[in-house]
PDB file of C-alpha atoms in Angstrom:
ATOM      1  CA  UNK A  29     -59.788 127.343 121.461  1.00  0.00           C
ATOM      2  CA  UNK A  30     -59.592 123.499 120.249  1.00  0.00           C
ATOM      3  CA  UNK A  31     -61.700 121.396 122.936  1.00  0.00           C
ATOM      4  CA  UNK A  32     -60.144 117.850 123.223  1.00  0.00           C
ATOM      5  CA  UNK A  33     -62.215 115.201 124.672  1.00  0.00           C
ATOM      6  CA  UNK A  34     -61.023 110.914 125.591  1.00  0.00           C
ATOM      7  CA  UNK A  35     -58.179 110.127 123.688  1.00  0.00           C
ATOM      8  CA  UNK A  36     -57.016 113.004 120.338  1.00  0.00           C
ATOM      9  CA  UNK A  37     -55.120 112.016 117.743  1.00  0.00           C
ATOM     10  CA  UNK A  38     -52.209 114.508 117.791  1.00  0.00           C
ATOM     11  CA  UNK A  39     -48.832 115.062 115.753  1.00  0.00           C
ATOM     12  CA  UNK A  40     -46.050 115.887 117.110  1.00  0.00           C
ATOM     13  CA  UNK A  41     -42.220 117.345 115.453  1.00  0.00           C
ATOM     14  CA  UNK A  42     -40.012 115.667 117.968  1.00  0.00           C
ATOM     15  CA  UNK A  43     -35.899 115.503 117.205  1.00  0.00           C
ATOM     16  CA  UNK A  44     -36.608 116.171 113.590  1.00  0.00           C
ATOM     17  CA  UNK A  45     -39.656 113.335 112.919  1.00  0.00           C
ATOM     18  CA  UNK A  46     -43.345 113.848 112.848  1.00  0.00           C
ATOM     19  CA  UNK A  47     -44.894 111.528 115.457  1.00  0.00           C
ATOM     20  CA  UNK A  48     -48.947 110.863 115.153  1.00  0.00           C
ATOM     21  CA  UNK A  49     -49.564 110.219 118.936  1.00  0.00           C
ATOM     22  CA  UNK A  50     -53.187 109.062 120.953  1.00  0.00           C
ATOM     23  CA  UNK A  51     -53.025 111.453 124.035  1.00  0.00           C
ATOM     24  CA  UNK A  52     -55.528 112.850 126.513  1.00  0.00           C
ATOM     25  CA  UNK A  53     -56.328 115.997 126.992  1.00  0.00           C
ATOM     26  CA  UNK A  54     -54.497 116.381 130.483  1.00  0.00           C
ATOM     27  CA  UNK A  55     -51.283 114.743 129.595  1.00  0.00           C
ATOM     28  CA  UNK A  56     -48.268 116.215 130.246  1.00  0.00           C
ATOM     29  CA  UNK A  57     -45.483 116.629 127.596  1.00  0.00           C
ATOM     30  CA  UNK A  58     -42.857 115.225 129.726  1.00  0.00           C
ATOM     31  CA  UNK A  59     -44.984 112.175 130.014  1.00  0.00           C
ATOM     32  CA  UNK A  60     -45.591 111.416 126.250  1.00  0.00           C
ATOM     33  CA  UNK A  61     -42.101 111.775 125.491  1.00  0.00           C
ATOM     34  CA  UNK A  62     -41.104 109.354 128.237  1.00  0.00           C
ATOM     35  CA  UNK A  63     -44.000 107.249 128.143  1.00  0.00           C
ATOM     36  CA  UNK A  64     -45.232 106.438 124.356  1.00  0.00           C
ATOM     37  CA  UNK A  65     -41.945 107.927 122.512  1.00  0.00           C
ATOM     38  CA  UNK A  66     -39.467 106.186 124.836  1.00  0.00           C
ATOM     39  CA  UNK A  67     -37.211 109.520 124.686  1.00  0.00           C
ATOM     40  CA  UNK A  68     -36.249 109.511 128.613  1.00  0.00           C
ATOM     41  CA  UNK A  69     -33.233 112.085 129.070  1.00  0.00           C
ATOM     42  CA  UNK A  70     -36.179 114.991 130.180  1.00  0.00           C
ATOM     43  CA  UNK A  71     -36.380 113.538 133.739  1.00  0.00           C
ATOM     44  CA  UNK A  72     -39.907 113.934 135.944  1.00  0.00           C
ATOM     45  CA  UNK A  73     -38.251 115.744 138.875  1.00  0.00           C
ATOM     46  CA  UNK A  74     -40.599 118.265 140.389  1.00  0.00           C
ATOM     47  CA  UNK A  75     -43.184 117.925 138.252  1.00  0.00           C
ATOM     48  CA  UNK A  76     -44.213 121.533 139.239  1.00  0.00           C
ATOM     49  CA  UNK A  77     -41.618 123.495 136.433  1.00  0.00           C
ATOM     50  CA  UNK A  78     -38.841 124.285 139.445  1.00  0.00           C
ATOM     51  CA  UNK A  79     -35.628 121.813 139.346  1.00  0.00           C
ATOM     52  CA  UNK A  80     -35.546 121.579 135.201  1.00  0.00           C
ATOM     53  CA  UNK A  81     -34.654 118.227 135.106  1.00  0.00           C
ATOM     54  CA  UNK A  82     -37.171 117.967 132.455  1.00  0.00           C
ATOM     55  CA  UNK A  83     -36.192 120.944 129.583  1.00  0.00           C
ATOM     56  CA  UNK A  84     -36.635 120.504 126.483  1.00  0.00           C
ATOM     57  CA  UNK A  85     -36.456 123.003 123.080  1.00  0.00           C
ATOM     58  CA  UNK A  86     -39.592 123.982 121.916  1.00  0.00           C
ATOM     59  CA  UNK A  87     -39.322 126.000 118.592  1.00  0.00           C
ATOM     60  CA  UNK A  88     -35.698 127.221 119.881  1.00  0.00           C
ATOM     61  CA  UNK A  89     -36.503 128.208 123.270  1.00  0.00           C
ATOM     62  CA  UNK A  90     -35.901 125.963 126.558  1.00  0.00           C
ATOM     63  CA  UNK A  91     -39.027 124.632 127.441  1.00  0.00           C
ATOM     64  CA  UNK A  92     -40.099 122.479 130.669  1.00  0.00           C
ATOM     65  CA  UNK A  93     -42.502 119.937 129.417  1.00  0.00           C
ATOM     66  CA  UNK A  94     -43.632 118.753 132.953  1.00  0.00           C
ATOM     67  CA  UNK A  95     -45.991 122.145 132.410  1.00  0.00           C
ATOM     68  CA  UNK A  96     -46.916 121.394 128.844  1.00  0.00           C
ATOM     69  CA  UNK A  97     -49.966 119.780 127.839  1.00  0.00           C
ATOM     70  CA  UNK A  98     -48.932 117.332 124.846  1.00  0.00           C
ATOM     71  CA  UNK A  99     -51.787 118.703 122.723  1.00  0.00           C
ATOM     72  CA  UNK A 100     -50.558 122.377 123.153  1.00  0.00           C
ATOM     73  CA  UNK A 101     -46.899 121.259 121.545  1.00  0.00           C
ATOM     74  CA  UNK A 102     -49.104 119.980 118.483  1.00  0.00           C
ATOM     75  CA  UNK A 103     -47.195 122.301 115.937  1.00  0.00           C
ATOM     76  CA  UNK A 104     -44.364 123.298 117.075  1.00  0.00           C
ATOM     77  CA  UNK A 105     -40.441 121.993 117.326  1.00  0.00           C
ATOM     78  CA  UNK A 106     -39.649 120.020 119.718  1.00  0.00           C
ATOM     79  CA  UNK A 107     -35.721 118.769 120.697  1.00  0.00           C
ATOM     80  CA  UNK A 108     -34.600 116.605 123.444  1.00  0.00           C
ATOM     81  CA  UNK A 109     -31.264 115.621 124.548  1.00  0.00           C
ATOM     82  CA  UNK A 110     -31.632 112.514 122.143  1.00  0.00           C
ATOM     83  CA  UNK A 111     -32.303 114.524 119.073  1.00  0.00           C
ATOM     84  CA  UNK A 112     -29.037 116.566 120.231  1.00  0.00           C
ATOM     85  CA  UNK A 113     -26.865 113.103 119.002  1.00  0.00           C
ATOM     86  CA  UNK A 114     -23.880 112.861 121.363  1.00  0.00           C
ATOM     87  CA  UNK A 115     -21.667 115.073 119.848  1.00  0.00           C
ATOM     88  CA  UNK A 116     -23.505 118.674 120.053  1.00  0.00           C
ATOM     89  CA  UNK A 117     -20.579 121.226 121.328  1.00  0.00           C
ATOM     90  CA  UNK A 118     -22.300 121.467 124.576  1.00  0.00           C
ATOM     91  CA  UNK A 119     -21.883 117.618 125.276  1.00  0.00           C
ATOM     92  CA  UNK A 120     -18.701 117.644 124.557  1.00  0.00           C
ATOM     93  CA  UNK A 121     -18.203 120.084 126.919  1.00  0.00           C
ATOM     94  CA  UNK A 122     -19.579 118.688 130.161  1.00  0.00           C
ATOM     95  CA  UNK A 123     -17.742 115.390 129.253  1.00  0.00           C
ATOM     96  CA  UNK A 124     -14.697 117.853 129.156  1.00  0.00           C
ATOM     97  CA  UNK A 125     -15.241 119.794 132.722  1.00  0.00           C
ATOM     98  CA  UNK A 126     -16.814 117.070 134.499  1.00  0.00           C
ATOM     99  CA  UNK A 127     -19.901 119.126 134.549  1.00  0.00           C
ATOM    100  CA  UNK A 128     -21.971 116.169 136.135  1.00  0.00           C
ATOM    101  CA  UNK A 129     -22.173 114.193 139.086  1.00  0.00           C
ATOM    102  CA  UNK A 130     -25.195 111.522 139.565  1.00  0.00           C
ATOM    103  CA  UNK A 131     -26.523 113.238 135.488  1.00  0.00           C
ATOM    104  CA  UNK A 132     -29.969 113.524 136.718  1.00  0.00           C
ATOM    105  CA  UNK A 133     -30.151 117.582 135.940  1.00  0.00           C
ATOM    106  CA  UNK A 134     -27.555 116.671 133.321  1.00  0.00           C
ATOM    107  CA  UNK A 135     -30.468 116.693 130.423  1.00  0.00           C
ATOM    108  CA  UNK A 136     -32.276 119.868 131.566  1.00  0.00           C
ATOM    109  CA  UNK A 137     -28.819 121.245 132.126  1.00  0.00           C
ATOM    110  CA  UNK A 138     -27.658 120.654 128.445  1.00  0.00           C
ATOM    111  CA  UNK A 139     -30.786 121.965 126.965  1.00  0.00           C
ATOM    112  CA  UNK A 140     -30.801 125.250 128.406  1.00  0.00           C
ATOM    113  CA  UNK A 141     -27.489 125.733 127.550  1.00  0.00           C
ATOM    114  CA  UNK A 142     -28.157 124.395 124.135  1.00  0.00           C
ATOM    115  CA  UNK A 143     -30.631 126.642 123.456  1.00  0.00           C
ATOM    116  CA  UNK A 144     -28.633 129.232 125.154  1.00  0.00           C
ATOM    117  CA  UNK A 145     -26.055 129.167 122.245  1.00  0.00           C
ATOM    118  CA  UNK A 146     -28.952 129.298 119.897  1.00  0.00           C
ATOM    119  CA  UNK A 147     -30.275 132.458 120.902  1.00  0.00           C
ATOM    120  CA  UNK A 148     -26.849 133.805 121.749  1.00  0.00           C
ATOM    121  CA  UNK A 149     -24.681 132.581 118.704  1.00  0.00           C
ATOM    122  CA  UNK A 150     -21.597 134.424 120.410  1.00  0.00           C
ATOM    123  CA  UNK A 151     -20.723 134.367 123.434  1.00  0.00           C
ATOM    124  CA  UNK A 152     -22.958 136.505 125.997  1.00  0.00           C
ATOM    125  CA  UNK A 153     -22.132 138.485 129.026  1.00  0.00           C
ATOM    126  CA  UNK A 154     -21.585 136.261 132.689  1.00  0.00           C
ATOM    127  CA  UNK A 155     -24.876 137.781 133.731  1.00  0.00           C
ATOM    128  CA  UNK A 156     -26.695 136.382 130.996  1.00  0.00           C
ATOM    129  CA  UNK A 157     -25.098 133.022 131.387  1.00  0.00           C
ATOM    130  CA  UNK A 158     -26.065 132.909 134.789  1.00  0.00           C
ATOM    131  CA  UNK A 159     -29.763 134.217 133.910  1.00  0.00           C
ATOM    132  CA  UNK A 160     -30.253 131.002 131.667  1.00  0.00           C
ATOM    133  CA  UNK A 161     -28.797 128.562 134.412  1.00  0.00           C
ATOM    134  CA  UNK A 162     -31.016 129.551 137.416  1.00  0.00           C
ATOM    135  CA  UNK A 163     -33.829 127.908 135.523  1.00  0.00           C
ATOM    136  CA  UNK A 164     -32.042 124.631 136.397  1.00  0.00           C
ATOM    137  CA  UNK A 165     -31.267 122.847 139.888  1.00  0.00           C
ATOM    138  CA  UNK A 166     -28.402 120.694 141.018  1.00  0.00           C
ATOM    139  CA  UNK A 167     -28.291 119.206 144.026  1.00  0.00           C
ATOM    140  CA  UNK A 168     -25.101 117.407 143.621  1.00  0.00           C
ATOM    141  CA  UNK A 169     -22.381 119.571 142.015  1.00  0.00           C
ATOM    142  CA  UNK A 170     -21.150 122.814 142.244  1.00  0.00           C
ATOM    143  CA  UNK A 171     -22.169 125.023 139.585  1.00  0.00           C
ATOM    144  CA  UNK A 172     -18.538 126.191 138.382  1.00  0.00           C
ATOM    145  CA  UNK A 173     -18.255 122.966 136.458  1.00  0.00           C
ATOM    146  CA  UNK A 174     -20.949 123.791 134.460  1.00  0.00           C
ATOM    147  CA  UNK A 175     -20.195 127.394 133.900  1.00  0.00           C
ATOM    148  CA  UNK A 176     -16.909 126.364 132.725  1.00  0.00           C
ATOM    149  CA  UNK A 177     -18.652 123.740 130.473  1.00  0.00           C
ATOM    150  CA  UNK A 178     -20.765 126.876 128.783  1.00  0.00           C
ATOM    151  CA  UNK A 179     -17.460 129.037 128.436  1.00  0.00           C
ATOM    152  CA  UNK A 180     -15.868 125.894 126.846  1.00  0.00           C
ATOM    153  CA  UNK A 181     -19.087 124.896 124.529  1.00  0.00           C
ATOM    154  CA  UNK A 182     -18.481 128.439 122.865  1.00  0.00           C
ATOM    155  CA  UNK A 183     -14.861 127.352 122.129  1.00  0.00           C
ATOM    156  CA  UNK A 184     -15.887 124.286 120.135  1.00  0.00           C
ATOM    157  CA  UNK A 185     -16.447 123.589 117.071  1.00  0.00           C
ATOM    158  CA  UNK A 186     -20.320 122.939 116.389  1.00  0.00           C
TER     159      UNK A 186
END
């Protein structure tokens, strides 16, 4: 176990570029990001890991940084919505169903369904689908736009 102490030098893969960051040893992910990388889409909703405003990929797999401790992401892959560049099928998609209302889940939203089509390169069975969206919450929409905006991101070109 690496014992951090004051301020560690740490480097993190973020959206494809290796960022050499000063953090202490309780800060949270989401914080970093927003904070000293100025990447903003993850959204501090809960901060306890239950709404998902605040999902990120972490070596392929949604993550929710608000329960990850910058240091422990040292090494591993880390997307967020701005790495995903506009145009990923799945943001084409909610533009397409209206999948969005005030867009403060929006992020979380489009990185679990991101990461959903990695792990699942074809389509998957409704169950499934509906596994990977209850890690999410919207309080403004209904979910149908955004299950339509999955069933469409599968019928897009990547």
């Amino acid at each position: 176990m690496v014992r951090y102490e004051g301020k560690t030098i740490i480097k993190l893969n973020v959206n494809g570029e290796l960022h050499e960051l000063a953090v202490r040893p309780s800060d949270l992910l989401l914080d970093v990001l927003r904070e000293q990388l100025g990447l903003t889409a993850a959204k501090p909703g809960c901060k306890n890991g239950d709404c998902g405003a605040c999902t990120i990929i972490m070596d392929g797999w949604p993550a929710k940084s608000c329960l990850a401790l910058a240091a422990e992401a040292e090494g591993h892959v880390i997307l967020t919505v701005e790495g995903l560049g506009g145009t990923a099928a799945i943001q084409r998609a909610f533009v397409k169903e209206n999948a969005f209302q005030c867009g403060y889940c929006t992020s979380g939203f489009l990185m679990v369904c991101h990461a959903l089509q990695m792990q699942h390169p074809i389509i998957p069975e409704e169950l499934v689908i509906e596994e990977w969206l209850q890690s999410n919450l919207c309080r403004c929409t209904s979910y149908e736009e955004i299950r339509k905006a999955v069933n469409s991101m599968y019928n897009m070109p990547k």
